[in-house]
CSV table of C-alpha atoms in Angstrom, one decimal:
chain,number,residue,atom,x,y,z
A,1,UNK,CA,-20.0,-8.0,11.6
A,2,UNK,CA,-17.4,-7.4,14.2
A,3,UNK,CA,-13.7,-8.0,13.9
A,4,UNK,CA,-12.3,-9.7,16.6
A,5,UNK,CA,-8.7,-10.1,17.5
A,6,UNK,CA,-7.5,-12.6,20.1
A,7,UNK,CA,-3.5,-13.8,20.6
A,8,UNK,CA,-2.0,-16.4,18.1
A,9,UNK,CA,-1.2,-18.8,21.2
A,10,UNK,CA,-1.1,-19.3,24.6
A,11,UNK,CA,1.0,-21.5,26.6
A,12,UNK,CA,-0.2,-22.9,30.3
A,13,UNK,CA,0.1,-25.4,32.5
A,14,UNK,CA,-2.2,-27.8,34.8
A,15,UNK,CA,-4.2,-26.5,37.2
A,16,UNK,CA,-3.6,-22.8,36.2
A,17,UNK,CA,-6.0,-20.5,35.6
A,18,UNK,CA,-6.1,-19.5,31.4
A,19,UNK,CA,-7.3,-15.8,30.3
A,20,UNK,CA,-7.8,-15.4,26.7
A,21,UNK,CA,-8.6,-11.9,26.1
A,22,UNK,CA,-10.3,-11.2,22.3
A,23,UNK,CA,-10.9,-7.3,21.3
A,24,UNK,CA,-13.8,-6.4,19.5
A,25,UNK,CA,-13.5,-2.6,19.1
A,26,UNK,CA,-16.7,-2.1,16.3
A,27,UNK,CA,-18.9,-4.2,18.1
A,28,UNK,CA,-22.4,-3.2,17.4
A,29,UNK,CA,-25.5,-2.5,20.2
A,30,UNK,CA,-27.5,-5.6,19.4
A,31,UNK,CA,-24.1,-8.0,19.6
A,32,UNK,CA,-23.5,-10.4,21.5
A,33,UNK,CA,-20.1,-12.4,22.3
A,34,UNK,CA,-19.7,-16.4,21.8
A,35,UNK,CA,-16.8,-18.1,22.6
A,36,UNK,CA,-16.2,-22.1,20.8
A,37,UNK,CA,-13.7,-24.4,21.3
A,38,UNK,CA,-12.1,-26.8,19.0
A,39,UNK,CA,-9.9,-30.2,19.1
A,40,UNK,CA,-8.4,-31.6,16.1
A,41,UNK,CA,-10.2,-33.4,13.9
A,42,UNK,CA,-13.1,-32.2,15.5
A,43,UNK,CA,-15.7,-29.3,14.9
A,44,UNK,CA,-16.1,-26.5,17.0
A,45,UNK,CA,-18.5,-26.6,20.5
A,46,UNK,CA,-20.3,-24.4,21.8
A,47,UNK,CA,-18.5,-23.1,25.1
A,48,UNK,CA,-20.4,-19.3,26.5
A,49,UNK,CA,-22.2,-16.5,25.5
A,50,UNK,CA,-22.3,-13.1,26.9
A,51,UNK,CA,-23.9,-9.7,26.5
A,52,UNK,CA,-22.4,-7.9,29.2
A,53,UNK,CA,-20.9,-8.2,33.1
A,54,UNK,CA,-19.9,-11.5,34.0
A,55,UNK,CA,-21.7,-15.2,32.3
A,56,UNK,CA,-20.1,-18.2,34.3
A,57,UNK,CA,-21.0,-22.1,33.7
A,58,UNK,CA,-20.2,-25.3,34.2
A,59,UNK,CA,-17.0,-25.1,31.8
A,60,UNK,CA,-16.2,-21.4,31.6
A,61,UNK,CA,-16.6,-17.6,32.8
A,62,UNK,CA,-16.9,-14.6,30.2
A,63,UNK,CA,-16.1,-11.5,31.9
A,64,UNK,CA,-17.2,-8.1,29.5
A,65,UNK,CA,-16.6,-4.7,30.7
A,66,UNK,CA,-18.8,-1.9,30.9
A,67,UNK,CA,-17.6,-0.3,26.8
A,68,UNK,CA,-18.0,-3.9,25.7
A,69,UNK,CA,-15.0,-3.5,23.3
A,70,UNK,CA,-13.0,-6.4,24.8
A,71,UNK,CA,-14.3,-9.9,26.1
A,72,UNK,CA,-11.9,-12.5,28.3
A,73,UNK,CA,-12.5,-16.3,28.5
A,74,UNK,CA,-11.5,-17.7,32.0
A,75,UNK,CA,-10.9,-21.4,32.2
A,76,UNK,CA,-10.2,-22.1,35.7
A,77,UNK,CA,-7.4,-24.7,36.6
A,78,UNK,CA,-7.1,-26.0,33.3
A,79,UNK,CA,-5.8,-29.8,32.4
A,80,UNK,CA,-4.6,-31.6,29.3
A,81,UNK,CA,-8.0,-32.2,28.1
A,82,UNK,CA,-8.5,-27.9,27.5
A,83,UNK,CA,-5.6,-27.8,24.8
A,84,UNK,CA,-7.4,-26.6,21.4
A,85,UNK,CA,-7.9,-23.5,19.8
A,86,UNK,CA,-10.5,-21.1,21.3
A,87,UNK,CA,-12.7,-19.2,18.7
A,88,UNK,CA,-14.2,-15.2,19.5
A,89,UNK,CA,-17.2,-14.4,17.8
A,90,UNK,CA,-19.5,-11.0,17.9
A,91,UNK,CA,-22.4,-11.1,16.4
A,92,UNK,CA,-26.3,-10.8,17.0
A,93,UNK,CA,-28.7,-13.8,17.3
A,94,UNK,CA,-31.5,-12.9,14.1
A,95,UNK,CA,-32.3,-15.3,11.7
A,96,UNK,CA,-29.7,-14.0,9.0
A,97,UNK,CA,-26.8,-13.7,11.8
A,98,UNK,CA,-23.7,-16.0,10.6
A,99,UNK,CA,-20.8,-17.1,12.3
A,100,UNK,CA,-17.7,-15.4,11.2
A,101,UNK,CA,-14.6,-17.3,12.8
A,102,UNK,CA,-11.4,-15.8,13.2
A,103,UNK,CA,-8.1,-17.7,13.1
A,104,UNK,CA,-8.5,-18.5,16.9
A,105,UNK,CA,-6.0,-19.1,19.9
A,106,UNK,CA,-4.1,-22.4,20.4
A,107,UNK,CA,-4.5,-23.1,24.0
A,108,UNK,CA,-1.3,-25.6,24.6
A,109,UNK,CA,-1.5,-26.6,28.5
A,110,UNK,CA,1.7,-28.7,29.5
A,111,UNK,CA,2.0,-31.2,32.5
B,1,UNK,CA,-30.2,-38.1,19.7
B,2,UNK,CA,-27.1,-38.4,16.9
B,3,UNK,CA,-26.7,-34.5,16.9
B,4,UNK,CA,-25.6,-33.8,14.0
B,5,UNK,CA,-24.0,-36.3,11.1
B,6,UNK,CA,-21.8,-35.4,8.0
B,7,UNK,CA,-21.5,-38.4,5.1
B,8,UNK,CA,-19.1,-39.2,3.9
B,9,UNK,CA,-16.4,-39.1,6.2
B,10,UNK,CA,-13.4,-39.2,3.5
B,11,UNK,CA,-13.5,-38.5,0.1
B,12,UNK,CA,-11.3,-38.0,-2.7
B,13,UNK,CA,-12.1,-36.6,-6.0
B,14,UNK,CA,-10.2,-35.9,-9.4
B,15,UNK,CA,-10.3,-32.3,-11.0
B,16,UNK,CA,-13.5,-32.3,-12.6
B,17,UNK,CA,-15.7,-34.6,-11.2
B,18,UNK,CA,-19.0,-33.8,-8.9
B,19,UNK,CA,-19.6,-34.8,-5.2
B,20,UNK,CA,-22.1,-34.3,-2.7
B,21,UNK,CA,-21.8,-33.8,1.0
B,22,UNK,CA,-24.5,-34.7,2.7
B,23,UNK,CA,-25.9,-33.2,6.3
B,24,UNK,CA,-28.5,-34.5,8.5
B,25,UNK,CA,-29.6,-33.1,11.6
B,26,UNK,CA,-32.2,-34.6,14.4
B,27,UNK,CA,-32.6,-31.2,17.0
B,28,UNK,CA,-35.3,-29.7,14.6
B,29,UNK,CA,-32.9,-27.0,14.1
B,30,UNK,CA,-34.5,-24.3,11.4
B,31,UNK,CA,-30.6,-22.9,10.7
B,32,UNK,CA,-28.0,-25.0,8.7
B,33,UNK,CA,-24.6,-24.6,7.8
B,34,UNK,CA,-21.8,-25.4,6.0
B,35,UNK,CA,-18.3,-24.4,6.5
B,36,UNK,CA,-14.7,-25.4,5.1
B,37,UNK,CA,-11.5,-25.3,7.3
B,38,UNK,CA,-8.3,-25.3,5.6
B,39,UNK,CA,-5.2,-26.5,7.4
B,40,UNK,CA,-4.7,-23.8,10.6
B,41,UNK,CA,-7.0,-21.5,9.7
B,42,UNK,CA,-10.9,-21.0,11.1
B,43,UNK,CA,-13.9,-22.0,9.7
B,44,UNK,CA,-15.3,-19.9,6.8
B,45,UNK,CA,-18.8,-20.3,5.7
B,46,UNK,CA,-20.0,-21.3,1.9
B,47,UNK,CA,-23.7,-21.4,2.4
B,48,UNK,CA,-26.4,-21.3,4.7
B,49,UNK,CA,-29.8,-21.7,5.3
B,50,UNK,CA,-32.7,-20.2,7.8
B,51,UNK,CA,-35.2,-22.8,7.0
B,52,UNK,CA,-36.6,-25.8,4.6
B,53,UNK,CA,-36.3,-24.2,0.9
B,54,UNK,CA,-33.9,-21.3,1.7
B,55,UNK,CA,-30.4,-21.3,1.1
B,56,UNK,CA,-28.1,-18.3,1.0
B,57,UNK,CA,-24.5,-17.4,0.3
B,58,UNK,CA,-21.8,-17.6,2.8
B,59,UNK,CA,-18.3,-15.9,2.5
B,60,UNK,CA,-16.9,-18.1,0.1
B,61,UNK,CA,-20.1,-19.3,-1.9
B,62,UNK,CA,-18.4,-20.0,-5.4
B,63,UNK,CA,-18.0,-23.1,-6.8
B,64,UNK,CA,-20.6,-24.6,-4.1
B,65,UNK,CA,-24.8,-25.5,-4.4
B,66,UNK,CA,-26.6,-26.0,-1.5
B,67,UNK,CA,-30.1,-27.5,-1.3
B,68,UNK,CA,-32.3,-28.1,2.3
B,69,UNK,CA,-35.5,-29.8,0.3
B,70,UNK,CA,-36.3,-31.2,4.0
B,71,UNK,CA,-36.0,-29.1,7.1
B,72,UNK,CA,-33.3,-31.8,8.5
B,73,UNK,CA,-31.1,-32.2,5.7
B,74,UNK,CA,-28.5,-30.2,4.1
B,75,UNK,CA,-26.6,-31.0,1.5
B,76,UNK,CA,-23.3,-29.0,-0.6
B,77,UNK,CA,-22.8,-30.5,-3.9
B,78,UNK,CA,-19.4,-29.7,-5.9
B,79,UNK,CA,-19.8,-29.5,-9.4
B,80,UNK,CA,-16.7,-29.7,-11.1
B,81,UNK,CA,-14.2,-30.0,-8.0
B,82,UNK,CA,-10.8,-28.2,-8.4
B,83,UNK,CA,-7.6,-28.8,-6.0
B,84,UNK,CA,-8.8,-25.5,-4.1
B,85,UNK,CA,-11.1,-27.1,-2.8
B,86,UNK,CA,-9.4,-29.5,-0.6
B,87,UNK,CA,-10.7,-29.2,3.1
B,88,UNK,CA,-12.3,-30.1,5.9
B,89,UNK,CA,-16.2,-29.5,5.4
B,90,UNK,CA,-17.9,-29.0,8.5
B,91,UNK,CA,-21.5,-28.6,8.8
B,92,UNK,CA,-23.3,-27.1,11.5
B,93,UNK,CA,-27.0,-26.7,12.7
B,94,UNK,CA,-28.7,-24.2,15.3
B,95,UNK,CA,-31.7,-23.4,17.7
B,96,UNK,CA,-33.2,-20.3,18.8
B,97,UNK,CA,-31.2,-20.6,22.0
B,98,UNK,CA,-28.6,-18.2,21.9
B,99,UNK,CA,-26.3,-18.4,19.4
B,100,UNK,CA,-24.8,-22.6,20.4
B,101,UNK,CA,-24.2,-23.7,17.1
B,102,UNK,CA,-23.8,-27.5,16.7
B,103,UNK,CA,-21.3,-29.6,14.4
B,104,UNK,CA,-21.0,-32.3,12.8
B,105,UNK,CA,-17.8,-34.4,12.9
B,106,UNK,CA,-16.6,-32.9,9.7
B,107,UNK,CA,-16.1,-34.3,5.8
B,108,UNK,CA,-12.2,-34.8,4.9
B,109,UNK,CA,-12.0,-33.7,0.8
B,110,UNK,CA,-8.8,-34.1,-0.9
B,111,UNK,CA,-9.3,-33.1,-4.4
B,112,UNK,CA,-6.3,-34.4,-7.3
């Protein structure tokens, strides 16, 4: 499985745009790229998957370049609410794939 | 739909004694997990399984059994609990879409 490295924290503020970049320099042909998010207390959701170029949704865009060794998480004009810690994960999608989760990045977005 | 649902919530054990944590899902998910998050750190995975009757070891596997007799149950059983073992147990369920894993609200253990 790929290691992932992403910052310890970030710090932000409402209504700003957040990037949180996660390397991912071993990662393997048949990976893909999930990002999860997590309050406390809570388990982890679910937030976008990518393979390659640019995934957006409701909540989120993943932007991956071309070598796919890096991955960023866009959360456009964040508020309060998006303060938790924001997990990387490579991996691929068979039956036997399991999650490995890093030690994450605590989002903190101030008022 | 309840999602996913952990029982208990709380639970606090003495060295020694036996537990189980049960998991019950409603999605009709074949994939089941359990995980254990100690204070700031991420989620590391003690079993799993791919379907009703299978089970398989996770990172940290020891000192855990796992059973998934029906295809929406789960459960992790302690056998002799030991202060290590004080966590947050969270267990998790998935589809065949991608790789969206979901949680359940999480078991707090404090073992003594």
């Amino acid at each position: 499985l790929a290691k992932t490295t992403q910052p310890i924290s970030m710090d932000s503020y409402e209504g700003q745009e957040v990037n949180i970049t996660c390397s991912h320099n071993n990662i393997a042909t048949n990976d893909y790229i999930t990002w999860y998010q997590q309050f406390p207390s809570q388990g982890p959701r679910f937030i976008i998957q990518g393979y390659k170029t640019k995934v957006t949704n409701e909540v989120a865009s993943l932007f991956i370049p071309a070598d796919r060794k890096s991955s960023t998480l866009s959360l456009p004009r964040v508020s309060l609410s998006d303060t938790a810690v924001y997990y990387c994960l490579v991996g691929r999608m068979d039956s036997s794939y399991k999650l490995i989760f890093g030690s994450g990045t605590r989002l903190l977005v101030r008022p | 739909n309840a999602g996913v649902t952990q029982t208990p919530k709380f639970r606090v054990l003495k060295t020694g004694q036996s537990m189980t944590l049960l998991c019950a899902q409603d999605m009709n998910h074949e994939y089941m997990y359990w995980y254990r998050q100690d204070p700031g750190m991420g989620l590391r995975l003690i079993h799993y399984s791919v379907g009703e009757g299978t089970t398989a070891k996770g990172e940290v596997p020891d000192g855990y059994n796992v059973s998934r007799l029906k295809k929406q149950n789960f459960l992790l059983g302690l056998e002799s609990a030991a202060p290590s073992q004080t966590s947050v147990y969270f267990c998790a369920s998935r589809g065949d879409r991608y790789n969206e894993q979901f949680f359940g609200p999480g078991t707090r253990l404090t073992v003594l």
